[in-house]
mmCIF file of C-alpha atoms in Angstrom:
data_model
loop_
_atom_site.group_PDB
_atom_site.id
_atom_site.type_symbol
_atom_site.label_atom_id
_atom_site.label_comp_id
_atom_site.label_asym_id
_atom_site.label_seq_id
_atom_site.Cartn_x
_atom_site.Cartn_y
_atom_site.Cartn_z
ATOM 1 C CA MET A 1 12.233 -19.201 -32.166
ATOM 2 C CA PRO A 2 9.812 -21.536 -29.828
ATOM 3 C CA VAL A 3 7.373 -18.863 -28.024
ATOM 4 C CA THR A 4 8.070 -20.116 -25.176
ATOM 5 C CA ASP A 5 12.035 -19.285 -25.638
ATOM 6 C CA ALA A 6 10.749 -15.750 -26.663
ATOM 7 C CA PHE A 7 8.603 -15.059 -22.898
ATOM 8 C CA PHE A 8 12.017 -16.343 -21.610
ATOM 9 C CA GLN A 9 13.802 -13.432 -23.306
ATOM 10 C CA GLN A 10 11.012 -10.646 -22.878
ATOM 11 C CA LEU A 11 11.752 -11.589 -19.212
ATOM 12 C CA ALA A 12 15.217 -10.922 -19.332
ATOM 13 C CA GLU A 13 14.955 -8.075 -21.146
ATOM 14 C CA MET A 14 12.665 -6.675 -18.869
ATOM 15 C CA GLY A 15 14.671 -7.134 -15.714
ATOM 16 C CA HIS A 16 12.721 -5.670 -13.615
ATOM 17 C CA ASP A 17 8.908 -6.597 -12.571
ATOM 18 C CA PRO A 18 7.247 -4.400 -9.268
ATOM 19 C CA ARG A 19 4.882 -7.156 -9.133
ATOM 20 C CA LEU A 20 7.949 -9.151 -7.509
ATOM 21 C CA CYS A 21 9.120 -6.800 -5.737
ATOM 22 C CA LYS A 22 8.984 -8.985 -2.358
ATOM 23 C CA VAL A 23 10.065 -12.540 -3.868
ATOM 24 C CA ARG A 24 13.604 -13.696 -3.425
ATOM 25 C CA GLY A 25 14.399 -17.380 -5.447
ATOM 26 C CA SER A 26 15.485 -19.304 -8.137
ATOM 27 C CA ILE A 27 12.717 -21.260 -10.393
ATOM 28 C CA ARG A 28 13.694 -24.028 -12.442
ATOM 29 C CA PHE A 29 11.896 -24.417 -16.002
ATOM 30 C CA ASP A 30 12.274 -28.705 -17.117
ATOM 31 C CA ILE A 31 10.364 -28.318 -20.388
ATOM 32 C CA ARG A 32 9.548 -31.371 -22.345
ATOM 33 C CA GLU A 33 9.345 -31.444 -26.060
ATOM 34 C CA GLY A 34 9.611 -35.117 -27.197
ATOM 35 C CA ASP A 35 13.027 -36.372 -26.152
ATOM 36 C CA ARG A 36 13.876 -33.014 -25.633
ATOM 37 C CA LEU A 37 14.328 -30.905 -22.388
ATOM 38 C CA ARG A 38 15.536 -27.207 -22.516
ATOM 39 C CA GLN A 39 15.677 -25.805 -19.332
ATOM 40 C CA TRP A 40 15.268 -21.610 -18.243
ATOM 41 C CA LEU A 41 16.814 -21.006 -15.127
ATOM 42 C CA LEU A 42 14.441 -17.577 -13.378
ATOM 43 C CA MET A 43 16.222 -15.996 -10.443
ATOM 44 C CA ILE A 44 13.968 -13.424 -8.261
ATOM 45 C CA ASP A 45 15.619 -11.233 -6.492
ATOM 46 C CA HIS A 46 12.915 -8.235 -5.235
ATOM 47 C CA GLY A 47 11.774 -7.494 -7.947
ATOM 48 C CA GLN A 48 14.974 -8.391 -10.496
ATOM 49 C CA LEU A 49 14.909 -10.658 -12.681
ATOM 50 C CA ARG A 50 17.964 -12.914 -14.133
ATOM 51 C CA VAL A 51 17.457 -14.809 -16.874
ATOM 52 C CA SER A 52 19.328 -17.965 -17.972
ATOM 53 C CA PRO A 53 19.111 -20.841 -20.498
ATOM 54 C CA GLY A 54 19.592 -24.456 -19.469
ATOM 55 C CA GLY A 55 20.346 -26.094 -15.600
ATOM 56 C CA GLY A 56 20.979 -25.492 -12.649
ATOM 57 C CA PRO A 57 19.681 -25.997 -8.957
ATOM 58 C CA ALA A 58 16.953 -23.438 -8.202
ATOM 59 C CA GLN A 59 14.542 -23.356 -4.934
ATOM 60 C CA ALA A 60 11.437 -24.915 -7.503
ATOM 61 C CA VAL A 61 11.244 -26.991 -10.358
ATOM 62 C CA LEU A 62 8.577 -26.906 -12.938
ATOM 63 C CA LYS A 63 8.181 -29.918 -15.195
ATOM 64 C CA LEU A 64 5.966 -29.473 -17.817
ATOM 65 C CA SER A 65 5.425 -29.959 -21.443
ATOM 66 C CA SER A 66 6.121 -27.969 -24.439
ATOM 67 C CA GLU A 67 2.073 -27.612 -25.201
ATOM 68 C CA VAL A 68 1.768 -26.553 -21.423
ATOM 69 C CA ALA A 69 4.385 -23.954 -21.732
ATOM 70 C CA GLU A 70 3.166 -22.181 -24.589
ATOM 71 C CA ALA A 71 -0.600 -22.298 -24.064
ATOM 72 C CA MET A 72 0.541 -20.449 -20.367
ATOM 73 C CA VAL A 73 2.883 -17.749 -22.606
ATOM 74 C CA ARG A 74 -0.168 -16.929 -24.929
ATOM 75 C CA GLY A 75 -2.552 -16.840 -21.945
ATOM 76 C CA GLU A 76 -4.728 -19.532 -23.294
ATOM 77 C CA LEU A 77 -4.023 -21.962 -20.092
ATOM 78 C CA ASN A 78 -3.904 -20.275 -16.322
ATOM 79 C CA GLY A 79 -0.600 -22.239 -14.464
ATOM 80 C CA LEU A 80 -2.294 -23.256 -11.048
ATOM 81 C CA SER A 81 -5.414 -24.925 -12.883
ATOM 82 C CA ALA A 82 -2.647 -27.100 -14.778
ATOM 83 C CA MET A 83 -0.909 -27.713 -11.714
ATOM 84 C CA LEU A 84 -4.144 -28.961 -10.406
ATOM 85 C CA ARG A 85 -4.616 -31.149 -13.281
ATOM 86 C CA GLY A 86 -1.122 -32.333 -12.551
ATOM 87 C CA GLU A 87 -0.258 -31.135 -16.156
ATOM 88 C CA ILE A 88 2.606 -28.884 -14.282
ATOM 89 C CA LEU A 89 5.145 -30.768 -11.271
ATOM 90 C CA VAL A 90 6.452 -28.831 -9.032
ATOM 91 C CA ASP A 91 9.258 -30.067 -7.291
ATOM 92 C CA GLY A 92 10.784 -27.925 -3.767
ATOM 93 C CA ASP A 93 9.424 -24.908 -2.941
ATOM 94 C CA LEU A 94 5.316 -24.527 -4.111
ATOM 95 C CA ALA A 95 5.070 -21.323 -2.422
ATOM 96 C CA LEU A 96 7.357 -19.494 -4.918
ATOM 97 C CA ALA A 97 6.466 -21.290 -7.995
ATOM 98 C CA LEU A 98 2.938 -19.894 -7.199
ATOM 99 C CA ARG A 99 3.818 -17.117 -7.067
ATOM 100 C CA LEU A 100 5.092 -16.923 -10.617
ATOM 101 C CA GLY A 101 1.801 -16.293 -12.320
ATOM 102 C CA ARG A 102 1.775 -13.044 -12.081
ATOM 103 C CA LEU A 103 4.410 -13.448 -15.171
ATOM 104 C CA PHE A 104 2.479 -15.262 -17.216
ATOM 105 C CA PRO A 105 -0.947 -13.644 -19.254
ATOM 106 C CA ALA A 106 -3.874 -14.190 -17.634
ATOM 107 C CA PRO A 107 -6.191 -16.733 -19.485
ATOM 108 C CA ALA A 108 -8.385 -15.284 -22.571
ATOM 109 C CA VAL A 109 -11.513 -16.738 -21.437
ATOM 110 C CA ALA A 110 -11.115 -14.781 -18.344
ATOM 111 C CA ARG A 111 -10.603 -11.536 -20.382
ATOM 112 C CA GLU A 112 -13.036 -11.726 -22.632
ATOM 113 C CA ALA A 113 -15.585 -12.474 -19.879
ATOM 114 C CA GLY A 114 -14.155 -8.894 -18.009
ATOM 115 C CA HIS A 115 -13.586 -10.309 -15.130
ATOM 116 C CA PRO A 116 -12.001 -8.231 -12.142
ATOM 117 C CA TRP A 117 -8.508 -10.340 -12.621
ATOM 118 C CA PRO A 118 -6.845 -10.418 -16.036
ATOM 119 C CA ARG A 119 -4.494 -8.599 -15.509
ATOM 120 C CA ARG A 120 -2.334 -9.266 -12.963
#
Protein backbone atom coordinates (compact mmCIF):
# COMPACT_ATOMS: atom_id res chain seq x y z
CA MET A 1 0.00 0.00 0.00
CA PRO A 2 1.44 3.41 -0.92
CA VAL A 3 2.42 5.54 2.06
CA THR A 4 -0.05 8.25 1.01
CA ASP A 5 -2.94 5.78 0.99
CA ALA A 6 -1.95 4.64 4.49
CA PHE A 7 -1.85 8.29 5.61
CA PHE A 8 -5.39 8.98 4.38
CA GLN A 9 -6.67 5.77 5.94
CA GLN A 10 -5.08 6.83 9.23
CA LEU A 11 -6.89 10.18 9.00
CA ALA A 12 -10.17 8.35 8.41
CA GLU A 13 -9.58 6.14 11.45
CA MET A 14 -8.65 9.14 13.59
CA GLY A 15 -12.07 10.65 12.93
CA HIS A 16 -11.39 13.89 14.81
CA ASP A 17 -8.50 16.30 15.08
CA PRO A 18 -8.86 19.08 17.65
CA ARG A 19 -6.32 21.23 15.77
CA LEU A 20 -8.98 21.70 13.10
CA CYS A 21 -11.88 22.52 15.45
CA LYS A 22 -12.50 25.85 13.71
CA VAL A 23 -12.27 24.49 10.18
CA ARG A 24 -15.09 23.50 7.82
CA GLY A 25 -14.57 22.55 4.23
CA SER A 26 -13.74 19.97 1.63
CA ILE A 27 -10.37 19.32 0.05
CA ARG A 28 -9.61 16.98 -2.81
CA PHE A 29 -6.12 15.65 -3.39
CA ASP A 30 -5.32 14.85 -7.03
CA ILE A 31 -2.15 12.77 -6.83
CA ARG A 32 -0.51 12.02 -10.15
CA GLU A 33 1.70 8.97 -10.59
CA GLY A 34 2.75 8.71 -14.21
CA ASP A 35 -0.46 8.31 -16.23
CA ARG A 36 -2.44 7.32 -13.16
CA LEU A 37 -4.47 9.74 -11.02
CA ARG A 38 -5.34 8.85 -7.42
CA GLN A 39 -7.87 11.06 -5.68
CA TRP A 40 -8.77 11.45 -2.04
CA LEU A 41 -11.58 13.62 -0.70
CA LEU A 42 -11.23 15.04 2.80
CA MET A 43 -14.24 16.62 4.50
CA ILE A 44 -13.60 18.63 7.66
CA ASP A 45 -16.43 19.77 9.93
CA HIS A 46 -15.14 21.48 13.07
CA GLY A 47 -12.40 18.90 13.51
CA GLN A 48 -14.46 15.89 12.41
CA LEU A 49 -12.67 14.20 9.53
CA ARG A 50 -14.26 12.13 6.80
CA VAL A 51 -11.97 10.70 4.17
CA SER A 52 -12.91 8.79 1.07
CA PRO A 53 -10.98 7.59 -1.95
CA GLY A 54 -12.11 9.09 -5.22
CA GLY A 55 -13.07 12.46 -6.55
CA GLY A 56 -15.96 14.81 -6.16
CA PRO A 57 -16.53 18.52 -5.83
CA ALA A 58 -14.39 20.29 -3.23
CA GLN A 59 -13.73 23.82 -2.03
CA ALA A 60 -10.00 23.31 -2.56
CA VAL A 61 -8.21 20.96 -4.93
CA LEU A 62 -4.53 20.17 -4.43
CA LYS A 63 -2.72 18.83 -7.49
CA LEU A 64 0.61 17.16 -6.79
CA SER A 65 2.83 14.28 -7.80
CA SER A 66 3.01 11.06 -5.84
CA GLU A 67 6.64 11.89 -4.97
CA VAL A 68 5.64 15.20 -3.38
CA ALA A 69 2.72 13.59 -1.53
CA GLU A 70 4.95 10.84 -0.14
CA ALA A 71 7.60 13.34 0.96
CA MET A 72 4.96 15.37 2.84
CA VAL A 73 3.52 12.29 4.53
CA ARG A 74 7.01 11.21 5.65
CA GLY A 75 7.79 14.67 7.06
CA GLU A 76 10.48 15.30 4.45
CA LEU A 77 8.75 18.24 2.77
CA ASN A 78 6.79 21.24 4.00
CA GLY A 79 3.54 21.74 2.10
CA LEU A 80 3.73 25.54 2.04
CA SER A 81 7.26 25.41 0.65
CA ALA A 82 6.09 22.96 -2.01
CA MET A 83 3.23 25.32 -2.94
CA LEU A 84 5.60 28.26 -3.25
CA ARG A 85 7.90 26.22 -5.52
CA GLY A 86 4.98 25.17 -7.71
CA GLU A 87 5.19 21.51 -6.70
CA ILE A 88 1.62 21.70 -5.40
CA LEU A 89 -1.02 23.58 -7.37
CA VAL A 90 -4.10 24.75 -5.49
CA ASP A 91 -7.44 25.45 -7.14
CA GLY A 92 -10.12 27.06 -5.02
CA ASP A 93 -9.88 28.07 -1.36
CA LEU A 94 -6.18 28.68 -0.66
CA ALA A 95 -6.80 29.57 3.01
CA LEU A 96 -8.48 26.21 3.55
CA ALA A 97 -5.63 24.40 1.80
CA LEU A 98 -3.07 26.11 4.02
CA ARG A 99 -4.84 24.90 7.17
CA LEU A 100 -4.09 21.32 6.13
CA GLY A 101 -0.45 21.68 7.09
CA ARG A 102 -1.46 20.74 10.62
CA LEU A 103 -2.27 17.21 9.52
CA PHE A 104 1.16 16.44 8.10
CA PRO A 105 4.29 15.73 10.15
CA ALA A 106 6.76 18.60 10.42
CA PRO A 107 9.81 18.23 8.19
CA ALA A 108 12.57 16.25 9.87
CA VAL A 109 15.05 19.12 9.51
CA ALA A 110 12.92 21.24 11.83
CA ARG A 111 12.56 18.41 14.36
CA GLU A 112 16.30 17.71 14.39
CA ALA A 113 17.26 21.38 14.70
CA GLY A 114 15.04 21.76 17.75
CA HIS A 115 12.92 24.50 16.22
CA PRO A 116 9.86 25.48 18.25
CA TRP A 117 7.43 24.37 15.52
CA PRO A 118 8.05 20.63 15.06
CA ARG A 119 4.73 19.71 16.66
CA ARG A 120 1.66 21.21 15.15
